[in-house]
Short mmCIF file of C-alpha atoms (C1' of nucleotides) in Angstrom, two decimals:
data_model
loop_
_atom_site.label_atom_id
_atom_site.label_comp_id
_atom_site.label_asym_id
_atom_site.label_seq_id
_atom_site.Cartn_x
_atom_site.Cartn_y
_atom_site.Cartn_z
CA UNK V 549 116.89 145.99 95.95
CA UNK V 550 115.28 143.14 93.87
CA UNK V 551 111.64 142.14 94.32
CA UNK V 552 112.75 138.99 95.37
CA UNK V 553 115.05 140.07 98.06
CA UNK V 554 112.10 142.54 99.13
CA UNK V 555 109.99 139.41 99.65
CA UNK V 556 112.61 137.40 101.50
CA UNK V 557 112.92 140.33 103.89
CA UNK V 558 109.56 140.67 104.29
CA UNK V 559 109.29 137.05 105.26
CA UNK V 560 111.94 137.33 107.65
CA UNK V 561 110.29 140.14 109.22
CA UNK V 562 106.89 138.37 109.34
CA UNK V 563 108.91 135.33 111.22
CA UNK V 564 110.28 137.83 113.63
CA UNK V 565 107.18 139.21 114.19
CA UNK V 566 105.68 135.97 114.75
CA UNK V 567 108.43 135.24 117.00
CA UNK V 568 107.91 138.22 119.08
CA UNK V 569 104.59 138.02 119.35
CA UNK V 570 104.22 134.52 120.78
CA UNK V 571 107.49 135.48 122.97
CA UNK V 572 105.28 138.06 124.58
CA UNK V 573 101.91 136.24 124.60
CA UNK V 574 103.96 133.59 126.48
CA UNK V 575 105.34 135.81 128.84
CA UNK V 576 101.82 137.45 129.36
CA UNK V 577 100.09 134.17 130.08
CA UNK V 578 103.08 133.07 132.43
CA UNK V 579 102.36 136.23 134.60
CA UNK V 580 98.76 135.43 134.72
CA UNK V 581 99.21 132.12 135.59
CA UNK V 582 101.53 132.85 138.32
CA UNK V 583 98.56 134.57 140.44
CA UNK V 584 95.90 132.27 139.34
CA UNK V 585 97.43 129.15 140.20
CA UNK V 586 99.82 130.31 142.67
CA UNK V 587 102.45 128.04 141.29
CA UNK V 588 105.46 129.71 143.19
CA UNK V 589 107.57 126.39 144.26
CA UNK V 590 109.78 125.43 141.40
CA UNK V 591 108.13 127.84 139.23
CA UNK V 592 111.41 128.90 137.27
CA UNK V 593 112.26 125.42 136.43
CA UNK V 594 108.68 124.69 135.22
CA UNK V 595 108.43 128.17 133.35
CA UNK V 596 111.85 127.81 132.17
CA UNK V 597 110.83 123.64 130.63
CA UNK V 598 107.60 125.33 129.12
CA UNK V 599 109.29 128.22 127.11
CA UNK V 600 112.31 125.81 126.35
CA UNK V 601 109.79 123.33 124.87
CA UNK V 602 107.67 125.76 123.12
CA UNK V 603 110.58 127.63 121.52
CA UNK V 604 112.33 124.70 120.76
CA UNK V 605 109.45 123.44 118.83
CA UNK V 606 108.99 126.77 117.16
CA UNK V 607 112.85 126.64 116.29
CA UNK V 608 112.67 123.37 114.93
CA UNK V 609 109.76 124.68 112.68
CA UNK V 610 111.53 127.75 111.76
CA UNK V 611 114.88 125.78 111.19
CA UNK V 612 113.07 123.52 108.65
CA UNK V 613 111.30 126.57 107.00
CA UNK V 614 114.57 128.47 106.20
CA UNK V 615 116.83 125.79 105.69
CA UNK V 616 114.67 123.99 103.23
CA UNK V 617 115.62 125.87 100.02
CA UNK V 618 119.12 125.06 100.44
CA UNK V 619 118.99 121.50 101.17
CA UNK V 620 116.38 121.11 98.26
CA UNK V 621 118.72 120.63 95.42
CA UNK V 622 116.88 121.05 92.19
CA UNK V 623 118.02 118.97 89.01
CA UNK V 624 117.80 120.21 85.90
CA UNK V 625 117.50 118.05 83.10
CA UNK V 626 119.82 118.95 80.25
CA UNK V 627 118.87 117.99 76.83
CA UNK V 628 120.99 115.18 75.44
CA UNK V 629 122.64 115.44 72.41
CA UNK V 630 121.61 112.64 70.17
CA UNK V 631 123.37 112.02 66.96
CA UNK V 632 121.09 108.76 66.26
CA UNK V 633 117.71 107.61 67.33
CA UNK V 634 117.51 106.39 70.67
CA UNK V 635 115.18 103.82 71.64
CA UNK V 636 112.32 105.51 73.66
CA UNK V 637 113.23 103.58 76.83
CA UNK V 638 116.54 102.83 77.83
CA UNK V 639 116.46 100.74 81.06
CA UNK V 640 119.68 100.39 83.35
CA UNK V 641 119.63 96.82 84.88
CA UNK V 642 121.07 96.98 88.13
CA UNK V 643 121.85 93.64 90.01
CA UNK V 644 121.57 93.92 93.65
CA UNK V 645 123.19 92.52 96.75
CA UNK V 646 123.97 89.19 95.38
CA UNK V 647 121.72 86.01 95.16
CA UNK V 648 118.65 86.06 97.50
CA UNK V 649 118.65 83.46 100.25
CA UNK V 650 115.40 82.64 101.63
CA UNK V 651 115.42 82.46 105.77
CA UNK V 652 113.57 79.09 105.52
CA UNK V 653 114.03 78.78 109.06
CA UNK V 654 112.18 81.93 109.73
CA UNK V 655 109.69 80.52 107.30
CA UNK V 656 109.03 77.20 109.04
CA UNK V 657 108.78 79.17 112.26
CA UNK V 658 106.14 81.07 111.02
CA UNK V 659 104.45 78.03 109.70
CA UNK V 660 104.27 79.45 106.04
CA UNK V 661 103.28 76.63 103.75
CA UNK V 662 104.61 76.61 100.15
CA UNK V 663 101.43 77.97 98.41
CA UNK V 664 101.27 80.77 100.90
CA UNK V 665 104.85 81.83 99.92
CA UNK V 666 103.76 81.55 96.37
CA UNK V 667 100.99 84.04 97.11
CA UNK V 668 103.41 86.42 99.39
CA UNK V 669 105.69 86.49 96.18
CA UNK V 670 102.99 87.66 94.10
CA UNK V 671 101.76 89.98 96.82
CA UNK V 672 105.23 91.53 96.69
CA UNK V 673 104.78 91.78 92.75
CA UNK V 674 101.84 94.19 93.39
CA UNK V 675 99.27 91.73 92.04
CA UNK V 676 95.71 92.13 93.18
CA UNK V 677 93.76 89.19 94.42
CA UNK V 678 92.08 88.89 90.83
CA UNK V 679 95.34 88.64 89.02
CA UNK V 680 96.67 86.09 91.45
CA UNK V 681 93.62 84.13 90.56
CA UNK V 682 94.52 83.82 87.05
CA UNK V 683 98.05 83.17 87.74
CA UNK V 684 97.27 80.57 90.29
CA UNK V 685 94.45 78.85 88.50
CA UNK V 686 92.36 79.04 91.54
CA UNK V 687 89.14 81.06 92.72
CA UNK V 688 89.55 84.34 94.02
CA UNK V 689 88.04 83.17 97.54
CA UNK V 690 90.73 80.91 97.80
CA UNK V 691 93.39 83.56 97.10
CA UNK V 692 92.09 85.61 99.70
CA UNK V 693 91.98 82.82 101.93
CA UNK V 694 95.75 82.23 101.49
CA UNK V 695 96.30 85.83 101.65
CA UNK V 696 94.38 86.07 104.99
CA UNK V 697 96.51 83.34 106.24
CA UNK V 698 99.73 85.04 105.21
CA UNK V 699 98.60 88.14 106.82
CA UNK V 700 97.92 86.02 110.20
CA UNK V 701 101.12 84.32 110.27
CA UNK V 702 103.41 87.38 109.44
CA UNK V 703 101.16 89.73 111.62
CA UNK V 704 100.00 92.85 109.92
CA UNK V 705 96.42 93.53 108.58
CA UNK V 706 97.47 95.04 105.26
CA UNK V 707 99.10 93.37 102.39
CA UNK V 708 101.61 96.27 101.83
CA UNK V 709 102.85 96.09 105.12
CA UNK V 710 103.03 92.17 104.77
CA UNK V 711 105.13 92.38 102.03
CA UNK V 712 107.39 95.14 103.66
CA UNK V 713 108.03 92.96 106.77
CA UNK V 714 108.48 89.73 104.59
CA UNK V 715 111.48 91.42 103.14
CA UNK V 716 112.86 92.51 106.12
CA UNK V 717 112.88 89.01 107.37
CA UNK V 718 113.92 87.88 104.16
CA UNK V 719 111.13 85.56 103.44
CA UNK V 720 111.07 87.07 99.76
CA UNK V 721 113.49 88.95 97.74
CA UNK M 234 115.46 96.67 112.82
CA UNK M 235 118.01 97.85 110.17
CA UNK M 236 121.35 99.18 111.00
CA UNK M 237 120.42 102.40 109.44
CA UNK M 238 117.30 102.70 111.72
CA UNK M 239 119.36 101.80 114.55
CA UNK M 240 121.73 104.55 113.58
CA UNK M 241 118.95 107.01 113.43
CA UNK M 242 117.67 106.04 116.97
CA UNK M 243 120.90 106.27 118.62
CA UNK M 244 121.27 109.56 117.17
CA UNK M 245 117.95 110.64 118.32
CA UNK M 246 118.44 109.58 121.88
CA UNK M 247 122.01 111.53 121.91
CA UNK M 248 119.81 114.48 120.88
CA UNK M 249 117.38 114.38 123.49
CA UNK M 250 120.04 113.70 126.12
CA UNK M 251 122.12 116.69 124.94
CA UNK M 252 118.84 118.72 125.17
CA UNK M 253 118.19 117.72 128.63
CA UNK M 254 121.56 118.31 129.74
CA UNK M 255 121.51 121.72 128.47
CA UNK M 256 118.15 122.40 129.79
CA UNK M 257 119.36 121.41 133.21
CA UNK M 258 122.57 123.56 132.79
CA UNK M 259 120.33 126.57 131.82
CA UNK M 260 117.95 126.15 134.67
CA UNK M 261 120.97 125.77 137.29
CA UNK M 262 122.82 128.77 135.61
CA UNK M 263 119.72 130.85 136.12
CA UNK M 264 119.48 130.03 139.68
CA UNK M 265 122.85 131.00 140.33
CA UNK M 266 123.02 134.31 138.84
CA UNK M 267 119.69 135.17 140.45
CA UNK M 268 121.61 135.21 143.44
CA UNK M 269 124.57 136.73 142.13
CA UNK M 270 123.45 139.62 140.03
CA UNK M 271 120.12 140.16 142.05
CA UNK M 272 118.21 140.80 138.79
CA UNK M 273 114.79 140.62 140.44
CA UNK M 274 112.92 143.24 138.47
CA UNK M 275 111.36 141.95 135.31
CA UNK M 276 113.40 138.86 135.87
CA UNK M 277 110.77 136.68 134.28
CA UNK M 278 110.79 138.36 131.32
CA UNK M 279 114.34 138.63 131.14
CA UNK M 280 115.07 134.72 131.85
CA UNK M 281 112.14 133.86 129.45
CA UNK M 282 113.81 135.82 126.63
CA UNK M 283 117.33 134.01 127.61
CA UNK M 284 115.76 130.70 127.70
CA UNK M 285 113.79 131.50 124.84
CA UNK M 286 116.41 132.72 122.53
CA UNK M 287 118.95 129.61 123.46
CA UNK M 288 116.27 126.94 123.01
CA UNK M 289 114.97 128.50 119.74
CA UNK M 290 118.88 128.57 118.25
CA UNK M 291 118.97 124.96 119.59
CA UNK M 292 115.58 124.18 117.96
CA UNK M 293 116.88 125.65 114.60
CA UNK M 294 120.23 123.57 114.51
CA UNK M 295 118.49 120.58 115.89
CA UNK M 296 115.53 120.88 113.13
CA UNK M 297 118.14 121.22 110.57
CA UNK M 298 120.10 118.03 111.85
CA UNK M 299 116.96 116.11 111.86
CA UNK M 300 115.10 117.10 108.80
CA UNK M 301 118.38 117.18 106.79
CA UNK M 302 118.45 115.21 103.66
CA UNK M 303 120.00 111.99 104.00
CA UNK M 304 121.08 111.76 100.59
CA UNK M 305 123.06 114.63 99.38
CA UNK M 306 123.76 112.82 96.42
CA UNK M 307 122.32 114.10 93.43
CA UNK M 308 122.33 112.44 90.03
CA UNK M 309 122.55 114.96 87.11
CA UNK M 310 122.16 114.32 83.60
CA UNK M 311 125.01 115.91 81.58
CA UNK M 312 125.07 116.27 77.88
CA UNK M 313 126.66 113.34 76.41
CA UNK M 314 127.80 112.25 72.70
CA UNK M 315 125.94 109.14 72.18
CA UNK M 316 128.00 106.72 69.88
CA UNK M 317 126.47 105.25 66.95
CA UNK M 318 125.43 101.67 68.28
CA UNK M 319 123.14 101.83 71.26
CA UNK M 320 122.83 98.50 72.70
CA UNK M 321 119.37 97.61 73.79
CA UNK M 322 120.24 96.64 77.09
CA UNK M 323 123.24 98.07 79.22
CA UNK M 324 124.14 95.94 82.30
CA UNK M 325 126.19 97.80 84.79
CA UNK M 326 127.74 96.28 87.73
CA UNK M 327 127.52 97.83 91.05
CA UNK M 328 129.56 96.82 94.16
CA UNK M 329 127.07 95.09 96.37
CA UNK M 330 125.30 97.00 99.15
CA UNK M 331 126.01 100.48 97.96
CA UNK M 332 124.01 103.13 99.71
CA UNK M 333 121.02 103.94 97.93
CA UNK M 334 121.03 106.40 95.05
CA UNK M 335 117.65 108.05 94.17
CA UNK M 336 117.43 108.32 90.35
CA UNK M 337 116.37 112.24 90.30
CA UNK M 338 116.41 112.44 86.80
CA UNK M 339 113.82 109.65 86.67
CA UNK M 340 111.93 111.60 89.63
CA UNK M 341 111.71 114.87 87.66
CA UNK M 342 110.84 113.03 84.51
CA UNK M 343 107.69 111.60 86.25
CA UNK M 344 107.13 114.85 87.67
CA UNK M 345 107.06 113.55 91.49
CA UNK M 346 107.07 116.36 94.05
CA UNK M 347 108.82 115.96 97.19
CA UNK M 348 105.67 115.54 99.01
CA UNK M 349 104.60 112.95 96.83
CA UNK M 350 108.13 111.19 97.09
CA UNK M 351 107.28 111.32 100.97
CA UNK M 352 103.98 109.76 100.73
CA UNK M 353 105.68 106.93 98.15
CA UNK M 354 108.02 106.20 101.10
CA UNK M 355 105.52 105.66 103.35
CA UNK M 356 103.40 103.45 101.02
CA UNK M 357 106.69 101.21 100.85
CA UNK M 358 106.85 101.36 104.50
CA UNK M 359 103.45 99.77 104.41
CA UNK M 360 101.50 102.33 105.88
CA UNK M 361 97.68 102.64 105.44
CA UNK M 362 96.41 105.89 104.45
CA UNK M 363 95.16 106.55 107.91
CA UNK M 364 98.32 105.99 109.26
CA UNK M 365 99.97 108.20 106.82
CA UNK M 366 97.60 110.82 108.03
CA UNK M 367 99.04 110.66 111.40
CA UNK M 368 102.54 110.82 110.80
CA UNK M 369 102.32 113.59 108.02
CA UNK M 370 99.65 115.90 109.96
CA UNK M 371 97.30 116.12 107.27
CA UNK M 372 93.87 114.88 106.43
CA UNK M 373 93.01 111.73 105.17
CA UNK M 374 91.54 113.08 102.00
CA UNK M 375 94.88 115.01 101.15
CA UNK M 376 96.58 111.74 101.76
CA UNK M 377 94.32 110.11 99.20
CA UNK M 378 94.83 113.20 96.76
CA UNK M 379 98.66 112.64 96.96
CA UNK M 380 98.66 108.79 96.61
CA UNK M 381 96.43 109.05 94.00
CA UNK M 382 98.63 111.49 91.80
CA UNK M 383 101.68 109.33 92.84
CA UNK M 384 99.62 106.32 91.04
CA UNK M 385 98.85 108.24 88.11
CA UNK M 386 102.62 109.54 87.93
CA UNK M 387 104.06 105.98 88.23
CA UNK M 388 101.40 104.22 86.07
CA UNK M 389 99.75 101.27 88.31
CA UNK M 390 96.36 101.20 90.07
CA UNK M 391 97.63 99.61 93.21
CA UNK M 392 99.65 100.93 95.93
CA UNK M 393 101.46 97.45 96.33
CA UNK M 394 102.47 97.78 92.56
CA UNK M 395 103.60 101.46 92.89
CA UNK M 396 105.94 100.37 95.51
CA UNK M 397 107.07 97.60 93.28
CA UNK M 398 107.69 99.95 90.33
CA UNK M 399 109.16 102.54 92.28
CA UNK M 400 111.58 100.16 93.80
CA UNK M 401 112.44 99.13 90.25
CA UNK M 402 113.03 102.53 89.28
CA UNK M 403 115.09 103.41 92.09
CA UNK M 404 112.82 106.13 93.41
CA UNK M 405 112.82 104.57 96.88
CA UNK M 406 115.16 102.68 98.70
"C1'" DA S 1146 103.39 141.89 93.05
"C1'" DC S 1147 101.90 138.39 90.33
"C1'" DG S 1148 101.24 133.63 88.47
"C1'" DA S 1149 102.45 128.68 88.47
"C1'" DA S 1150 103.17 124.95 90.94
"C1'" DA S 1151 102.36 122.50 95.14
"C1'" DA S 1152 99.83 121.49 99.06
"C1'" DT S 1153 95.53 121.23 101.26
"C1'" DC S 1154 90.65 119.40 101.88
"C1'" DA S 1155 85.82 117.90 100.37
"C1'" DC S 1156 82.21 114.87 98.55
"C1'" DC S 1157 80.69 110.88 96.31
"C1'" DC S 1158 80.90 106.80 94.12
"C1'" DT S 1159 83.26 102.06 92.84
"C1'" DT S 1160 86.64 98.39 93.19
"C1'" DT S 1161 89.56 96.27 96.25
"C1'" DT S 1162 90.84 94.21 100.46
"C1'" DG S 1163 90.27 92.42 104.81
"C1'" DT S 1164 87.56 89.60 108.23
"C1'" DA S 1165 84.90 85.89 110.10
"C1'" DC S 1166 82.43 82.16 109.45
"C1'" DG S 1167 81.85 77.18 107.35
"C1'" DA S 1168 82.61 73.52 104.40
"C1'" DC S 1169 84.82 69.53 101.43
"C1'" DG S 1170 88.48 66.52 99.42
"C1'" DC S 1171 92.82 64.55 99.70
"C1'" DG S 1172 97.07 62.52 101.55
"C1'" DA S 1173 100.29 61.60 105.17
"C1'" DA S 1174 101.00 60.52 109.80
"C1'" DA S 1175 99.70 58.55 114.19
"C1'" DT A 1176 91.31 54.03 110.33
"C1'" DT A 1177 91.13 58.09 112.40
"C1'" DT A 1178 93.15 62.63 112.52
"C1'" DC A 1179 95.51 66.41 110.92
"C1'" DG A 1180 97.42 69.65 107.56
"C1'" DC A 1181 97.06 71.73 103.40
"C1'" DG A 1182 94.65 73.36 99.54
"C1'" DT A 1183 90.45 74.15 97.59
"C1'" DC A 1184 85.74 77.21 97.70
"C1'" DG A 1185 81.87 79.79 99.36
"C1'" DT A 1186 78.80 83.39 101.55
"C1'" DA A 1187 78.33 87.91 103.88
"C1'" DC A 1188 79.65 92.14 105.83
"C1'" DA A 1189 82.93 95.63 107.17
"C1'" DA A 1190 86.85 98.38 105.86
"C1'" DA A 1191 90.28 100.40 102.90
"C1'" DA A 1192 91.78 101.93 98.79
"C1'" DG A 1193 90.84 103.74 93.95
"C1'" DG A 1194 88.92 107.23 91.00
"C1'" DG A 1195 86.90 111.75 89.54
"C1'" DT A 1196 86.02 116.56 90.24
"C1'" DG A 1197 86.33 121.08 92.39
"C1'" DA A 1198 88.05 124.22 95.56
"C1'" DT A 1199 90.99 127.15 98.56
"C1'" DT A 1200 95.32 128.05 100.63
"C1'" DT A 1201 100.81 128.04 100.56
"C1'" DT A 1202 104.62 128.59 98.40
"C1'" DC A 1203 107.95 130.17 95.55
"C1'" DG A 1204 110.47 131.75 91.20
"C1'" DT A 1205 110.31 136.00 88.53
#
DNA sequence: ACGAAAATCACCCTTTTGTACGACGCGAAA
DNA sequence: TTTCGCGTCGTACAAAAGGGTGATTTTCGT
């Protein structure tokens, strides 16, 4: 019996014990409420439902707990044999999903102006208002106004979500 | 609504339907057996136990199904003999719209934990810290901590840019 | 059983964003 | 010519996010 197995066994028993305790408490609670609330009619269905729901939830939790280890695949990094020097960073470019086609119908439906589309693209690039200011040669207030209008037209109240929604609607790449 | 989300939704409803049907059958079965076997004494405990056990099992199964990792594909780094010349830029053509494959090597290189990866995905979905709080069942402070670590590890100082960079590095879809 | 890593939470402070106003100039269309 | 869309800019306040530090609890591998 290795310590690890020992630990696992203990954990298992903890689970079982917890399980039993909860079950016992539940049954007791049901017995008590039976006399307190006098719920007689359809009691079996009601109790069954309650028990089922609670234990199903517990089962989900337990299931996630016990099956987690197996599904979590650990990736070990194997040292790479390097005969010569390798550039510090090797980036693999992966062209995705062909050329992007903007949904112009959607754009005009939303009433997005060209300038606002620009702002949207810079939002998607993760630029701050200040950075957009520098790229667009306008004041920060102007940027805020444009961004605000984009948010109003697309819907959400946060730029992150605006970017996500804009991507889904094919407004930006 | 992407097809994938659609699929997930359909699967969820199938689960719920199955769940309900099993529950109904179980209750009916119990009602029948009640008259057949005339088990009256301690019947509540017995029925409770049966229902609990069955639904706990179902819960485990459901939990495993729901929380199962969608991508079982793991990218492993293997020892390779590197030829003398290393092109600075390597272009790899990939068939369009292939399933997303997380660059696990990159993930572990950055030292991103599973929880942090979750947060990253929710960031990409455009959720605010408060919304993440509700989805992850943790306090807002915890969310901020996780997000902060993600930012520290990936690099930028804004969540919008973190999402963009994470996409480029194939950390998220 | 122990230590390391991960996850959780709190506090405080600064910076960035979001919201709500109003205002001005310009060019095209009515 | 007047109106209107668009781009520009401002102020002021509210809300959210970023940043640093420290602490406790869970989890997990050995």
